[in-house]
């Protein structure tokens, strides 16, 4: 199976437009994979040198990911956000970007164990999609394109990392750390902040989408599948914030909520585009 996967990726490199750009994609995929493997080894071998190596390998992957994003944008003459492949690649980059900020600014090394697999899996998902660079569809040729879809990348990335923080919280909680422990409170608080950022950006996505829809289709809201599930996602996280701020929910319940909510985000991203007819299904 691994041989078939490698053969398929090599074939894509040869047949999907710019070979050099596609080689960058494979290098990034390999670096993300190596960082995940080394991270798994790190569970058994607690070593500061290994942790630094994991961080360096991941940063190398992130830099290559950034280079691929910029290179594809230059060749396409637009932001690479127009189809499922480009959004998945950009989403992995967005998660990686926020993860870097969390580590550098907030010293959140603890999220590495769950963030790296999330980044790799989303990038791997992109690898199975068509890589060809296509002209932008007429419906997407709008000044709102970058703001609307770029905000969606940051929003979804924030929600995914909030779910990752929830997973880490539950793992540490199960190991016996007291729920009122300082480290668990830090994880819980960071997850809450990530949800807050995601909600702000998702609100930008919905509002800009409404204005764009009115300009393109003369209606602010079509009850399209993507619109509906974006609204469901927004309401889900609105409930999260309500329970957090008004009902004072914290800790384990919020961690479980954040994890379940990620499933809705992923369905809005992947499920709607592949399973439901939608005006937003740009594959």
PDB file of C-alpha atoms in Angstrom, residues 49-262:
ATOM      1  CA  UNK A  49      17.794  17.094  21.980  1.00  0.00           C
ATOM      2  CA  UNK A  50      15.108  15.009  20.250  1.00  0.00           C
ATOM      3  CA  UNK A  51      12.510  17.679  21.058  1.00  0.00           C
ATOM      4  CA  UNK A  52      14.711  20.319  19.413  1.00  0.00           C
ATOM      5  CA  UNK A  53      15.185  18.088  16.357  1.00  0.00           C
ATOM      6  CA  UNK A  54      11.400  17.633  16.071  1.00  0.00           C
ATOM      7  CA  UNK A  55      10.932  21.399  16.243  1.00  0.00           C
ATOM      8  CA  UNK A  56      13.623  22.036  13.597  1.00  0.00           C
ATOM      9  CA  UNK A  57      12.220  19.395  11.220  1.00  0.00           C
ATOM     10  CA  UNK A  58       8.720  20.789  11.649  1.00  0.00           C
ATOM     11  CA  UNK A  59       9.922  24.368  11.047  1.00  0.00           C
ATOM     12  CA  UNK A  60      11.663  23.195   7.884  1.00  0.00           C
ATOM     13  CA  UNK A  61       8.359  21.673   6.749  1.00  0.00           C
ATOM     14  CA  UNK A  62       6.500  24.871   7.589  1.00  0.00           C
ATOM     15  CA  UNK A  63       8.997  26.972   5.614  1.00  0.00           C
ATOM     16  CA  UNK A  64       8.658  24.647   2.613  1.00  0.00           C
ATOM     17  CA  UNK A  65       4.859  24.762   3.022  1.00  0.00           C
ATOM     18  CA  UNK A  66       5.073  28.565   2.935  1.00  0.00           C
ATOM     19  CA  UNK A  67       7.301  28.412  -0.129  1.00  0.00           C
ATOM     20  CA  UNK A  68       4.837  26.124  -1.865  1.00  0.00           C
ATOM     21  CA  UNK A  69       1.955  28.465  -1.013  1.00  0.00           C
ATOM     22  CA  UNK A  70       3.827  31.498  -2.371  1.00  0.00           C
ATOM     23  CA  UNK A  71       5.078  29.641  -5.450  1.00  0.00           C
ATOM     24  CA  UNK A  72       1.617  28.385  -6.339  1.00  0.00           C
ATOM     25  CA  UNK A  73       0.208  31.887  -5.849  1.00  0.00           C
ATOM     26  CA  UNK A  74       2.820  33.346  -8.206  1.00  0.00           C
ATOM     27  CA  UNK A  75       2.181  30.753 -10.913  1.00  0.00           C
ATOM     28  CA  UNK A  76      -1.620  30.991 -10.603  1.00  0.00           C
ATOM     29  CA  UNK A  77      -1.621  34.782 -10.324  1.00  0.00           C
ATOM     30  CA  UNK A  78      -3.982  34.600  -7.350  1.00  0.00           C
ATOM     31  CA  UNK A  79      -4.205  33.310  -3.804  1.00  0.00           C
ATOM     32  CA  UNK A  80      -4.187  29.474  -3.845  1.00  0.00           C
ATOM     33  CA  UNK A  81      -7.578  29.099  -2.165  1.00  0.00           C
ATOM     34  CA  UNK A  82      -9.914  28.263  -5.028  1.00  0.00           C
ATOM     35  CA  UNK A  83     -10.545  24.509  -4.653  1.00  0.00           C
ATOM     36  CA  UNK A  84     -10.485  21.634  -2.181  1.00  0.00           C
ATOM     37  CA  UNK A  85      -6.785  20.873  -2.683  1.00  0.00           C
ATOM     38  CA  UNK A  86      -5.674  24.463  -2.239  1.00  0.00           C
ATOM     39  CA  UNK A  87      -7.879  25.002   0.795  1.00  0.00           C
ATOM     40  CA  UNK A  88      -6.616  21.800   2.455  1.00  0.00           C
ATOM     41  CA  UNK A  89      -2.996  22.765   1.791  1.00  0.00           C
ATOM     42  CA  UNK A  90      -3.677  26.267   3.104  1.00  0.00           C
ATOM     43  CA  UNK A  91      -5.521  24.907   6.144  1.00  0.00           C
ATOM     44  CA  UNK A  92      -2.501  22.768   7.071  1.00  0.00           C
ATOM     45  CA  UNK A  93      -0.351  25.880   6.665  1.00  0.00           C
ATOM     46  CA  UNK A  94      -2.769  27.920   8.809  1.00  0.00           C
ATOM     47  CA  UNK A  95      -2.707  25.347  11.615  1.00  0.00           C
ATOM     48  CA  UNK A  96       1.097  25.246  11.403  1.00  0.00           C
ATOM     49  CA  UNK A  97       1.281  29.059  11.556  1.00  0.00           C
ATOM     50  CA  UNK A  98      -0.898  29.303  14.667  1.00  0.00           C
ATOM     51  CA  UNK A  99       1.015  26.402  16.242  1.00  0.00           C
ATOM     52  CA  UNK A 100       4.294  28.274  15.706  1.00  0.00           C
ATOM     53  CA  UNK A 101       2.787  31.384  17.351  1.00  0.00           C
ATOM     54  CA  UNK A 102       1.554  29.285  20.295  1.00  0.00           C
ATOM     55  CA  UNK A 103       4.986  27.783  20.839  1.00  0.00           C
ATOM     56  CA  UNK A 104       6.987  30.981  20.418  1.00  0.00           C
ATOM     57  CA  UNK A 105       4.679  33.460  22.169  1.00  0.00           C
ATOM     58  CA  UNK A 106       2.912  31.270  24.744  1.00  0.00           C
ATOM     59  CA  UNK A 107       5.526  28.518  25.160  1.00  0.00           C
ATOM     60  CA  UNK A 108       2.776  25.934  24.513  1.00  0.00           C
ATOM     61  CA  UNK A 109       5.091  22.971  23.850  1.00  0.00           C
ATOM     62  CA  UNK A 110       2.431  20.612  25.186  1.00  0.00           C
ATOM     63  CA  UNK A 111       0.264  20.989  22.074  1.00  0.00           C
ATOM     64  CA  UNK A 112       2.997  19.539  19.823  1.00  0.00           C
ATOM     65  CA  UNK A 113       1.886  15.946  20.432  1.00  0.00           C
ATOM     66  CA  UNK A 114      -1.558  16.549  18.912  1.00  0.00           C
ATOM     67  CA  UNK A 115      -0.916  19.492  16.571  1.00  0.00           C
ATOM     68  CA  UNK A 116       1.715  17.776  14.413  1.00  0.00           C
ATOM     69  CA  UNK A 117      -0.494  14.767  13.514  1.00  0.00           C
ATOM     70  CA  UNK A 118      -3.372  17.144  12.685  1.00  0.00           C
ATOM     71  CA  UNK A 119      -1.174  19.188  10.332  1.00  0.00           C
ATOM     72  CA  UNK A 120       0.231  16.087   8.651  1.00  0.00           C
ATOM     73  CA  UNK A 121      -3.158  14.395   8.181  1.00  0.00           C
ATOM     74  CA  UNK A 122      -4.713  17.469   6.572  1.00  0.00           C
ATOM     75  CA  UNK A 123      -1.690  17.885   4.299  1.00  0.00           C
ATOM     76  CA  UNK A 124      -1.872  14.173   3.454  1.00  0.00           C
ATOM     77  CA  UNK A 125      -5.565  14.602   2.593  1.00  0.00           C
ATOM     78  CA  UNK A 126      -4.550  17.356   0.171  1.00  0.00           C
ATOM     79  CA  UNK A 127      -2.068  14.949  -1.458  1.00  0.00           C
ATOM     80  CA  UNK A 128      -4.937  12.720  -2.604  1.00  0.00           C
ATOM     81  CA  UNK A 129      -6.737  15.585  -4.355  1.00  0.00           C
ATOM     82  CA  UNK A 130      -6.011  16.918  -7.872  1.00  0.00           C
ATOM     83  CA  UNK A 131      -2.958  19.200  -7.843  1.00  0.00           C
ATOM     84  CA  UNK A 132      -3.518  20.973 -11.158  1.00  0.00           C
ATOM     85  CA  UNK A 133      -3.510  24.775 -11.166  1.00  0.00           C
ATOM     86  CA  UNK A 134      -6.737  25.913 -12.774  1.00  0.00           C
ATOM     87  CA  UNK A 135      -8.087  29.287 -13.802  1.00  0.00           C
ATOM     88  CA  UNK A 136     -10.260  30.961 -11.221  1.00  0.00           C
ATOM     89  CA  UNK A 137     -13.954  30.287 -11.786  1.00  0.00           C
ATOM     90  CA  UNK A 138     -15.969  33.412 -12.759  1.00  0.00           C
ATOM     91  CA  UNK A 139     -17.986  33.171  -9.525  1.00  0.00           C
ATOM     92  CA  UNK A 140     -14.755  33.464  -7.513  1.00  0.00           C
ATOM     93  CA  UNK A 141     -13.358  36.503  -9.317  1.00  0.00           C
ATOM     94  CA  UNK A 142     -14.208  39.040  -6.685  1.00  0.00           C
ATOM     95  CA  UNK A 143     -12.385  41.416  -4.311  1.00  0.00           C
ATOM     96  CA  UNK A 144     -14.027  39.413  -1.491  1.00  0.00           C
ATOM     97  CA  UNK A 145     -12.205  36.219  -2.501  1.00  0.00           C
ATOM     98  CA  UNK A 146      -9.097  36.645  -0.347  1.00  0.00           C
ATOM     99  CA  UNK A 147     -10.885  37.975   2.741  1.00  0.00           C
ATOM    100  CA  UNK A 148     -13.704  35.408   2.684  1.00  0.00           C
ATOM    101  CA  UNK A 149     -11.645  32.264   2.136  1.00  0.00           C
ATOM    102  CA  UNK A 150      -8.540  33.480   3.964  1.00  0.00           C
ATOM    103  CA  UNK A 151     -10.649  34.142   7.062  1.00  0.00           C
ATOM    104  CA  UNK A 152     -12.089  30.625   6.720  1.00  0.00           C
ATOM    105  CA  UNK A 153      -8.559  29.164   6.768  1.00  0.00           C
ATOM    106  CA  UNK A 154      -7.671  30.963  10.013  1.00  0.00           C
ATOM    107  CA  UNK A 155     -11.077  30.173  11.534  1.00  0.00           C
ATOM    108  CA  UNK A 156     -10.924  26.436  10.810  1.00  0.00           C
ATOM    109  CA  UNK A 157      -7.257  26.294  11.867  1.00  0.00           C
ATOM    110  CA  UNK A 158      -8.138  27.887  15.226  1.00  0.00           C
ATOM    111  CA  UNK A 159     -11.007  25.453  15.791  1.00  0.00           C
ATOM    112  CA  UNK A 160      -8.839  22.435  14.920  1.00  0.00           C
ATOM    113  CA  UNK A 161      -6.152  23.544  17.372  1.00  0.00           C
ATOM    114  CA  UNK A 162      -8.803  24.169  20.045  1.00  0.00           C
ATOM    115  CA  UNK A 163      -9.856  20.557  19.534  1.00  0.00           C
ATOM    116  CA  UNK A 164      -6.201  19.479  19.746  1.00  0.00           C
ATOM    117  CA  UNK A 165      -5.934  21.328  23.050  1.00  0.00           C
ATOM    118  CA  UNK A 166      -9.049  19.472  24.192  1.00  0.00           C
ATOM    119  CA  UNK A 167      -7.449  16.135  23.337  1.00  0.00           C
ATOM    120  CA  UNK A 168      -4.309  17.070  25.262  1.00  0.00           C
ATOM    121  CA  UNK A 169      -6.417  18.163  28.240  1.00  0.00           C
ATOM    122  CA  UNK A 170      -8.250  14.838  28.377  1.00  0.00           C
ATOM    123  CA  UNK A 171      -4.987  12.867  28.106  1.00  0.00           C
ATOM    124  CA  UNK A 172      -3.426  14.748  31.011  1.00  0.00           C
ATOM    125  CA  UNK A 173      -6.647  14.634  33.013  1.00  0.00           C
ATOM    126  CA  UNK A 174      -6.853  10.866  32.587  1.00  0.00           C
ATOM    127  CA  UNK A 175      -3.272  10.534  33.827  1.00  0.00           C
ATOM    128  CA  UNK A 176      -4.436  11.926  37.129  1.00  0.00           C
ATOM    129  CA  UNK A 177      -3.553  15.605  37.022  1.00  0.00           C
ATOM    130  CA  UNK A 178      -6.009  17.563  39.147  1.00  0.00           C
ATOM    131  CA  UNK A 179      -8.519  19.533  37.115  1.00  0.00           C
ATOM    132  CA  UNK A 180      -7.661  22.646  39.122  1.00  0.00           C
ATOM    133  CA  UNK A 181      -3.969  22.216  38.296  1.00  0.00           C
ATOM    134  CA  UNK A 182      -2.180  25.186  36.749  1.00  0.00           C
ATOM    135  CA  UNK A 183      -1.159  23.360  33.559  1.00  0.00           C
ATOM    136  CA  UNK A 184      -4.679  22.114  32.869  1.00  0.00           C
ATOM    137  CA  UNK A 185      -6.081  25.595  33.446  1.00  0.00           C
ATOM    138  CA  UNK A 186      -3.599  26.958  30.927  1.00  0.00           C
ATOM    139  CA  UNK A 187      -4.685  24.388  28.343  1.00  0.00           C
ATOM    140  CA  UNK A 188      -8.348  25.093  29.019  1.00  0.00           C
ATOM    141  CA  UNK A 189      -7.827  28.844  28.739  1.00  0.00           C
ATOM    142  CA  UNK A 190      -5.840  28.538  25.509  1.00  0.00           C
ATOM    143  CA  UNK A 191      -8.551  26.375  23.961  1.00  0.00           C
ATOM    144  CA  UNK A 192     -11.087  29.052  24.881  1.00  0.00           C
ATOM    145  CA  UNK A 193      -8.950  31.768  23.273  1.00  0.00           C
ATOM    146  CA  UNK A 194      -8.589  29.718  20.101  1.00  0.00           C
ATOM    147  CA  UNK A 195     -12.349  29.272  19.903  1.00  0.00           C
ATOM    148  CA  UNK A 196     -12.750  33.031  20.388  1.00  0.00           C
ATOM    149  CA  UNK A 197     -10.361  33.735  17.503  1.00  0.00           C
ATOM    150  CA  UNK A 198     -12.097  31.142  15.351  1.00  0.00           C
ATOM    151  CA  UNK A 199     -15.502  32.688  16.053  1.00  0.00           C
ATOM    152  CA  UNK A 200     -14.314  36.175  15.100  1.00  0.00           C
ATOM    153  CA  UNK A 201     -12.896  34.894  11.823  1.00  0.00           C
ATOM    154  CA  UNK A 202     -15.942  32.712  11.088  1.00  0.00           C
ATOM    155  CA  UNK A 203     -18.165  35.740  11.609  1.00  0.00           C
ATOM    156  CA  UNK A 204     -16.024  37.569   9.043  1.00  0.00           C
ATOM    157  CA  UNK A 205     -16.449  34.582   6.706  1.00  0.00           C
ATOM    158  CA  UNK A 206     -20.246  34.597   6.983  1.00  0.00           C
ATOM    159  CA  UNK A 207     -20.690  38.371   6.730  1.00  0.00           C
ATOM    160  CA  UNK A 208     -18.303  38.765   3.797  1.00  0.00           C
ATOM    161  CA  UNK A 209     -19.977  35.773   2.151  1.00  0.00           C
ATOM    162  CA  UNK A 210     -23.379  37.441   2.498  1.00  0.00           C
ATOM    163  CA  UNK A 211     -22.143  40.632   0.830  1.00  0.00           C
ATOM    164  CA  UNK A 212     -20.391  38.624  -1.886  1.00  0.00           C
ATOM    165  CA  UNK A 213     -23.509  36.505  -2.486  1.00  0.00           C
ATOM    166  CA  UNK A 214     -25.658  39.611  -2.845  1.00  0.00           C
ATOM    167  CA  UNK A 215     -23.271  40.972  -5.467  1.00  0.00           C
ATOM    168  CA  UNK A 216     -22.983  37.652  -7.332  1.00  0.00           C
ATOM    169  CA  UNK A 217     -26.503  36.209  -7.021  1.00  0.00           C
ATOM    170  CA  UNK A 218     -28.598  39.179  -5.822  1.00  0.00           C
ATOM    171  CA  UNK A 219     -29.352  37.387  -2.544  1.00  0.00           C
ATOM    172  CA  UNK A 220     -27.557  37.662   0.788  1.00  0.00           C
ATOM    173  CA  UNK A 221     -28.448  34.083   1.770  1.00  0.00           C
ATOM    174  CA  UNK A 222     -29.300  31.079  -0.424  1.00  0.00           C
ATOM    175  CA  UNK A 223     -29.657  28.329   2.209  1.00  0.00           C
ATOM    176  CA  UNK A 224     -26.975  26.526   0.228  1.00  0.00           C
ATOM    177  CA  UNK A 225     -25.461  23.461   1.944  1.00  0.00           C
ATOM    178  CA  UNK A 226     -22.155  25.214   2.666  1.00  0.00           C
ATOM    179  CA  UNK A 227     -23.955  28.272   4.022  1.00  0.00           C
ATOM    180  CA  UNK A 228     -26.181  26.110   6.193  1.00  0.00           C
ATOM    181  CA  UNK A 229     -23.307  24.117   7.676  1.00  0.00           C
ATOM    182  CA  UNK A 230     -21.247  27.260   8.209  1.00  0.00           C
ATOM    183  CA  UNK A 231     -24.182  28.601  10.210  1.00  0.00           C
ATOM    184  CA  UNK A 232     -24.422  25.315  12.146  1.00  0.00           C
ATOM    185  CA  UNK A 233     -20.693  25.595  12.910  1.00  0.00           C
ATOM    186  CA  UNK A 234     -21.114  29.192  14.081  1.00  0.00           C
ATOM    187  CA  UNK A 235     -24.063  28.240  16.317  1.00  0.00           C
ATOM    188  CA  UNK A 236     -22.115  25.296  17.761  1.00  0.00           C
ATOM    189  CA  UNK A 237     -19.260  27.515  18.871  1.00  0.00           C
ATOM    190  CA  UNK A 238     -21.707  30.203  20.015  1.00  0.00           C
ATOM    191  CA  UNK A 239     -23.112  27.559  22.383  1.00  0.00           C
ATOM    192  CA  UNK A 240     -19.537  26.793  23.497  1.00  0.00           C
ATOM    193  CA  UNK A 241     -18.951  30.452  24.353  1.00  0.00           C
ATOM    194  CA  UNK A 242     -22.344  30.748  26.044  1.00  0.00           C
ATOM    195  CA  UNK A 243     -21.650  27.735  28.246  1.00  0.00           C
ATOM    196  CA  UNK A 244     -18.200  29.067  29.030  1.00  0.00           C
ATOM    197  CA  UNK A 245     -19.176  32.665  29.812  1.00  0.00           C
ATOM    198  CA  UNK A 246     -22.696  32.356  31.204  1.00  0.00           C
ATOM    199  CA  UNK A 247     -22.791  28.852  32.666  1.00  0.00           C
ATOM    200  CA  UNK A 248     -19.135  28.919  33.780  1.00  0.00           C
ATOM    201  CA  UNK A 249     -18.328  25.571  32.176  1.00  0.00           C
ATOM    202  CA  UNK A 250     -14.625  24.765  32.242  1.00  0.00           C
ATOM    203  CA  UNK A 251     -12.212  21.870  32.132  1.00  0.00           C
ATOM    204  CA  UNK A 252     -13.237  18.431  30.953  1.00  0.00           C
ATOM    205  CA  UNK A 253     -16.696  19.354  29.633  1.00  0.00           C
ATOM    206  CA  UNK A 254     -15.272  22.158  27.485  1.00  0.00           C
ATOM    207  CA  UNK A 255     -12.493  19.885  26.213  1.00  0.00           C
ATOM    208  CA  UNK A 256     -15.039  17.293  25.069  1.00  0.00           C
ATOM    209  CA  UNK A 257     -17.179  20.026  23.508  1.00  0.00           C
ATOM    210  CA  UNK A 258     -14.188  21.417  21.564  1.00  0.00           C
ATOM    211  CA  UNK A 259     -13.327  17.959  20.221  1.00  0.00           C
ATOM    212  CA  UNK A 260     -16.898  17.188  19.112  1.00  0.00           C
ATOM    213  CA  UNK A 261     -17.195  20.624  17.493  1.00  0.00           C
ATOM    214  CA  UNK A 262     -14.147  19.891  15.304  1.00  0.00           C
TER     215      UNK A 262
END
